Amino acid sequence: RLEALPSPDLAMAAHRAAAFDLAPYFAHELLAKSASSGIRRLIYLRTDTVVLGDLAELEQVDLGGSPIGMGRSCSHLIRDVVNFSVREALPTKLDKDACAPSGAVLAIDMLAWRTARVTDRVEQLARIHRDAMSAIFLAIGGRIADLGGEWAPCVGLARSAATLREKEEARKMGVEWSDLRSLQRSHQGRTRIVACSRTAKLLLFDGQLKPWLPDVDETLDPAPACSVPKSLSLLAWGWSVVVHFLCEGVPVVNCADLWFSFISPEAACALKDFDAEWQSDEVAWRRRRSELEREFRVDGDVAVD
């Protein structure tokens, strides 16, 4: 059903990835066919997250009658993620400049969800809008409960570049500009400090620099640095420097190291894609060979002339 959703503007692989953004909203149908069909609340987490809080809190949070609750991230606003060209079922007073809900963590009231037939509505609207957030907003009239500020996901831990709003958030948290410049000059050109990782209950490794993917050339795409979560302050790190948040010295580390602190070396090795690692080397080798052949031809032409 997911892959059948039309998306003519996307290549097949991209279409499949976009379609599966809607997968959590079909989960209750899978559970209904299992022995766990009596579940009252479904908690969903993206696979590229690290949880630092107590998930039991999400089972107890009041959704205020809404079928679904989400954490909110101010790296995007509602107007960035919702298609307002069709205002069907949207509240007239929906604040476009409010922080947008994030699909990194969901709490779904199974009874309210089934009663309102939300999945059928999401599937219908996804055929029109082709993006998950617009479909879910329209399906429930924008009535998405907020899971609370503590469950706002800290995003972008696998991105080298920050959005303007993320830079503004870092400034509000007191990250000193001089430290950022020093980090850029002295430590592999890092241009981004993720400040929210210090207190967030959920870390989201969205972006291209996934910790489990083959190594990337950090001279071209420098990895972000993350403030060390307070709960991990006693761990030793392979690389760490101190930056200042409102004049208080705070250690920052490679964001990927936060991911690997929760997984054993044996498990990390088992999850590696060794073929992809060799392929990345082969691509680099072929590119270099092509460049050398091109230089040789140019030099030959000059010699002949």
Coordinates of C-alpha atoms in Angstrom, one line a residue:
R1 CA 0.0 0.0 0.0
L2 CA 2.9 2.4 0.8
E3 CA 4.7 1.8 -2.5
A4 CA 1.5 2.1 -4.4
L5 CA 1.2 5.8 -3.4
P6 CA 1.9 7.9 -6.5
S7 CA 5.0 10.0 -6.7
P8 CA 5.9 10.5 -10.3
D9 CA 8.5 13.2 -9.6
L10 CA 10.8 10.9 -7.7
A11 CA 13.1 8.1 -8.8
M12 CA 12.1 4.7 -7.5
A13 CA 14.5 4.5 -4.6
A14 CA 13.6 8.0 -3.5
H15 CA 9.9 7.3 -3.9
R16 CA 10.2 4.1 -1.7
A17 CA 12.0 6.1 1.0
A18 CA 9.4 8.9 0.9
A19 CA 6.6 6.4 1.0
F20 CA 8.0 4.7 4.1
D21 CA 7.9 8.0 5.9
L22 CA 4.2 7.1 6.3
A23 CA 4.9 3.6 7.7
P24 CA 4.3 4.5 11.4
Y25 CA 0.8 5.5 10.5
F26 CA 0.0 2.0 9.4
A27 CA 1.6 0.3 12.4
H28 CA -1.7 -0.2 14.3
E29 CA -3.0 -2.5 11.4
L30 CA 0.1 -4.7 11.9
L31 CA -0.5 -4.8 15.6
A32 CA -4.2 -5.6 15.2
K33 CA -3.2 -8.9 13.5
S34 CA -0.9 -9.9 16.4
A35 CA -1.3 -11.1 19.9
S36 CA -0.7 -7.5 21.1
S37 CA -3.9 -6.1 19.7
G38 CA -5.0 -4.9 23.1
I39 CA -2.3 -2.3 23.2
R40 CA -3.7 1.1 24.1
R41 CA -0.8 3.3 23.1
L42 CA 1.8 2.9 20.4
I43 CA 5.2 4.5 20.8
Y44 CA 7.2 4.9 17.6
L45 CA 10.9 5.9 17.3
R46 CA 12.9 6.4 14.1
T47 CA 15.8 3.9 13.8
D48 CA 18.4 6.7 13.6
T49 CA 17.6 8.0 17.2
V50 CA 19.3 7.6 20.5
V51 CA 17.0 7.8 23.6
L52 CA 18.3 9.4 26.7
G53 CA 15.0 9.8 28.5
D54 CA 12.5 7.4 30.1
L55 CA 10.1 6.1 27.4
A56 CA 7.6 5.3 30.1
E57 CA 6.8 9.0 30.2
L58 CA 5.4 8.8 26.7
E59 CA 2.9 6.1 27.8
Q60 CA 1.5 8.5 30.4
V61 CA 1.6 11.8 28.7
D62 CA -1.9 13.4 28.1
L63 CA -2.7 13.7 24.4
G64 CA -5.8 15.8 25.1
G65 CA -8.1 13.7 23.0
S66 CA -5.8 13.8 19.9
P67 CA -5.1 10.5 18.2
I68 CA -1.4 11.3 18.1
G69 CA 1.4 13.2 19.9
M70 CA 4.8 14.3 18.5
G71 CA 7.9 16.0 19.8
R72 CA 8.4 19.4 18.2
S73 CA 11.6 20.7 16.6
C74 CA 12.3 24.3 16.0
S75 CA 14.8 23.6 13.2
H76 CA 11.7 23.7 11.0
L77 CA 8.4 25.6 11.3
I78 CA 5.0 24.4 10.4
R79 CA 5.0 26.4 7.2
D80 CA 8.1 24.6 6.2
V81 CA 6.6 21.1 6.4
V82 CA 2.9 21.6 5.6
N83 CA 1.4 22.3 2.2
F84 CA -1.0 25.2 2.8
S85 CA -2.1 25.3 -0.9
V86 CA -5.0 23.1 0.1
R87 CA -6.6 24.2 3.4
E88 CA -9.0 21.3 3.7
A89 CA -9.5 20.3 7.3
L90 CA -6.8 22.7 8.6
P91 CA -7.7 24.9 11.6
T92 CA -8.1 28.5 10.4
K93 CA -5.9 29.7 13.3
L94 CA -3.0 27.2 12.8
D95 CA 0.2 29.1 13.6
K96 CA 2.5 28.7 10.6
D97 CA 5.4 30.0 12.6
A98 CA 5.1 27.5 15.4
C99 CA 7.8 24.8 15.8
A100 CA 7.0 21.9 13.6
P101 CA 6.1 18.4 14.9
S102 CA 8.8 15.8 14.2
G103 CA 8.2 12.2 13.1
A104 CA 11.3 11.1 15.1
V105 CA 9.0 10.2 18.0
L106 CA 5.2 9.5 18.0
A107 CA 2.7 8.5 20.7
I108 CA -0.5 7.1 19.1
D109 CA -3.7 6.5 21.0
M110 CA -4.8 3.3 19.3
L111 CA -8.5 3.6 20.1
A112 CA -8.8 7.3 19.0
W113 CA -6.8 6.5 15.9
R114 CA -9.0 3.6 14.8
T115 CA -12.2 5.4 15.7
A116 CA -11.3 8.4 13.5
R117 CA -10.1 6.1 10.7
V118 CA -6.9 8.3 10.5
T119 CA -4.9 5.8 8.4
D120 CA -7.5 5.7 5.6
R121 CA -7.5 9.5 5.6
V122 CA -3.7 9.7 5.6
E123 CA -3.5 7.3 2.7
Q124 CA -6.0 9.3 0.7
L125 CA -4.3 12.7 1.4
A126 CA -0.8 11.3 0.7
R127 CA -1.9 10.7 -2.9
I128 CA -2.5 14.5 -3.2
H129 CA 0.3 16.0 -1.2
R130 CA 3.0 13.3 -1.4
D131 CA 4.5 14.2 1.9
A132 CA 3.9 12.6 5.3
M133 CA 3.5 15.7 7.5
S134 CA 1.0 17.5 5.2
A135 CA -1.0 14.2 5.1
I136 CA -1.1 13.7 8.8
F137 CA -1.9 17.4 9.6
L138 CA -4.8 17.4 7.2
A139 CA -6.0 13.9 8.3
I140 CA -6.6 15.1 11.9
G141 CA -7.2 18.8 11.3
G142 CA -3.9 19.9 12.8
R143 CA -4.7 18.5 16.2
I144 CA -1.3 17.0 17.0
A145 CA -0.6 16.9 20.7
D146 CA 2.8 18.2 21.9
L147 CA 4.8 15.6 23.9
G148 CA 6.5 18.4 25.8
G149 CA 9.7 20.4 25.4
E150 CA 11.9 17.7 27.0
W151 CA 10.9 15.3 24.2
A152 CA 11.7 17.8 21.5
P153 CA 14.2 15.9 19.4
C154 CA 17.7 17.3 19.1
V155 CA 18.1 17.1 15.3
G156 CA 20.9 17.2 12.7
L157 CA 23.5 15.0 14.4
A158 CA 24.4 13.6 11.0
R159 CA 24.5 16.9 9.1
S160 CA 27.6 19.1 8.7
A161 CA 25.6 22.3 7.9
A162 CA 23.2 23.9 10.3
T163 CA 20.0 25.7 9.2
L164 CA 19.5 29.3 10.1
R165 CA 17.1 28.4 12.8
E166 CA 19.5 25.9 14.3
K167 CA 22.2 28.6 14.3
E168 CA 19.8 30.9 16.1
E169 CA 19.0 28.2 18.7
A170 CA 22.7 27.7 19.3
R171 CA 23.2 31.5 19.8
K172 CA 20.3 31.5 22.3
M173 CA 21.9 28.7 24.2
G174 CA 25.0 30.8 24.6
V175 CA 27.5 29.1 22.2
E176 CA 30.4 31.6 21.9
W177 CA 31.2 32.7 18.3
S178 CA 35.0 32.7 19.1
D179 CA 34.8 29.0 20.1
L180 CA 33.0 28.1 16.9
R181 CA 35.6 29.9 14.8
S182 CA 38.4 28.2 16.7
L183 CA 36.8 24.8 16.1
Q184 CA 36.6 25.5 12.4
R185 CA 40.2 26.5 12.1
S186 CA 41.8 23.8 14.4
H187 CA 39.6 20.7 14.2
Q188 CA 39.0 19.4 10.7
G189 CA 37.1 22.4 9.6
R190 CA 34.0 21.6 11.8
T191 CA 31.6 24.5 11.3
R192 CA 28.7 23.2 13.5
I193 CA 28.2 22.7 17.2
V194 CA 25.0 20.9 18.2
A195 CA 24.1 22.5 21.5
C196 CA 20.8 20.8 22.2
S197 CA 22.4 17.3 22.7
R198 CA 23.4 18.4 26.2
T199 CA 19.9 18.3 27.7
A200 CA 17.7 16.5 25.1
K201 CA 16.0 13.2 25.8
L202 CA 16.1 12.2 22.1
L203 CA 19.0 12.6 19.7
L204 CA 18.2 12.3 16.0
F205 CA 21.0 11.4 13.5
D206 CA 19.3 12.8 10.5
G207 CA 21.5 13.7 7.5
Q208 CA 24.0 12.1 5.2
L209 CA 26.8 11.5 7.8
K210 CA 25.2 8.4 9.4
P211 CA 27.6 7.0 12.0
W212 CA 27.2 3.4 10.6
L213 CA 27.9 4.4 7.0
P214 CA 31.4 4.1 5.3
D215 CA 33.9 6.8 6.4
V216 CA 33.6 10.1 4.6
D217 CA 36.3 12.6 3.7
E218 CA 35.9 15.2 6.5
T219 CA 37.9 17.7 4.6
L220 CA 35.0 17.9 2.2
D221 CA 32.1 17.2 4.6
P222 CA 33.1 17.9 8.2
A223 CA 31.2 16.1 10.8
P224 CA 29.3 18.1 13.5
A225 CA 30.5 18.4 17.1
C226 CA 27.9 17.7 19.8
S227 CA 27.8 18.9 23.4
V228 CA 28.2 15.9 25.7
P229 CA 24.8 14.9 27.3
K230 CA 24.9 15.4 31.1
S231 CA 24.1 11.7 31.6
L232 CA 27.3 10.8 29.7
S233 CA 29.6 13.3 31.3
L234 CA 31.8 10.7 33.0
L235 CA 32.7 8.8 29.7
A236 CA 36.1 9.1 28.0
W237 CA 36.1 10.2 24.4
G238 CA 38.5 9.8 21.6
W239 CA 38.3 13.5 20.6
S240 CA 37.0 16.3 22.8
V241 CA 37.4 20.0 23.2
V242 CA 35.8 22.5 25.6
V243 CA 33.5 25.3 24.3
H244 CA 31.7 27.9 26.3
F245 CA 27.9 28.1 26.7
L246 CA 27.1 31.3 28.5
C247 CA 30.6 31.4 29.8
E248 CA 30.4 27.8 31.2
G249 CA 32.9 25.4 29.8
V250 CA 31.2 22.4 28.1
P251 CA 32.9 19.5 26.4
V252 CA 32.0 18.7 22.8
V253 CA 32.7 15.5 20.9
N254 CA 32.2 14.0 17.5
C255 CA 28.4 13.4 17.3
A256 CA 29.0 9.9 15.9
D257 CA 30.8 9.0 19.1
L258 CA 27.5 9.6 21.0
W259 CA 26.0 6.9 18.8
F260 CA 28.8 4.4 19.3
S261 CA 28.7 4.9 23.1
F262 CA 25.5 2.9 23.1
I263 CA 26.6 0.0 20.9
S264 CA 29.3 -2.5 21.4
P265 CA 32.3 -2.7 18.9
E266 CA 31.1 -6.3 18.0
A267 CA 27.6 -5.1 17.2
A268 CA 28.9 -2.1 15.2
C269 CA 31.1 -4.4 13.2
A270 CA 28.2 -6.8 12.5
L271 CA 26.1 -3.9 11.1
K272 CA 28.8 -2.6 8.8
D273 CA 28.3 -2.7 5.1
F274 CA 31.7 -3.9 3.9
D275 CA 30.7 -4.0 0.3
A276 CA 29.7 -0.3 0.4
E277 CA 33.0 0.6 2.0
W278 CA 35.0 -1.1 -0.8
Q279 CA 32.7 0.5 -3.4
S280 CA 33.4 4.0 -2.0
D281 CA 37.1 3.4 -2.4
E282 CA 36.6 2.1 -5.9
V283 CA 34.6 5.1 -6.9
A284 CA 37.3 7.4 -5.5
W285 CA 40.0 5.3 -7.4
R286 CA 38.1 5.5 -10.7
R287 CA 37.6 9.2 -10.3
R288 CA 41.3 9.7 -9.7
R289 CA 42.2 7.5 -12.6
S290 CA 39.9 9.6 -14.9
E291 CA 41.5 12.8 -13.7
L292 CA 45.0 11.4 -14.4
E293 CA 44.0 10.2 -17.8
R294 CA 42.5 13.7 -18.6
E295 CA 45.7 15.4 -17.4
F296 CA 47.8 13.0 -19.5
R297 CA 45.8 13.8 -22.6
V298 CA 46.1 17.6 -22.0
D299 CA 49.8 17.3 -21.5
G300 CA 50.1 15.2 -24.7
D301 CA 48.2 17.8 -26.7
V302 CA 50.5 20.5 -25.5
A303 CA 53.6 18.5 -26.4
V304 CA 52.3 17.8 -29.9
D305 CA 51.6 21.5 -30.4

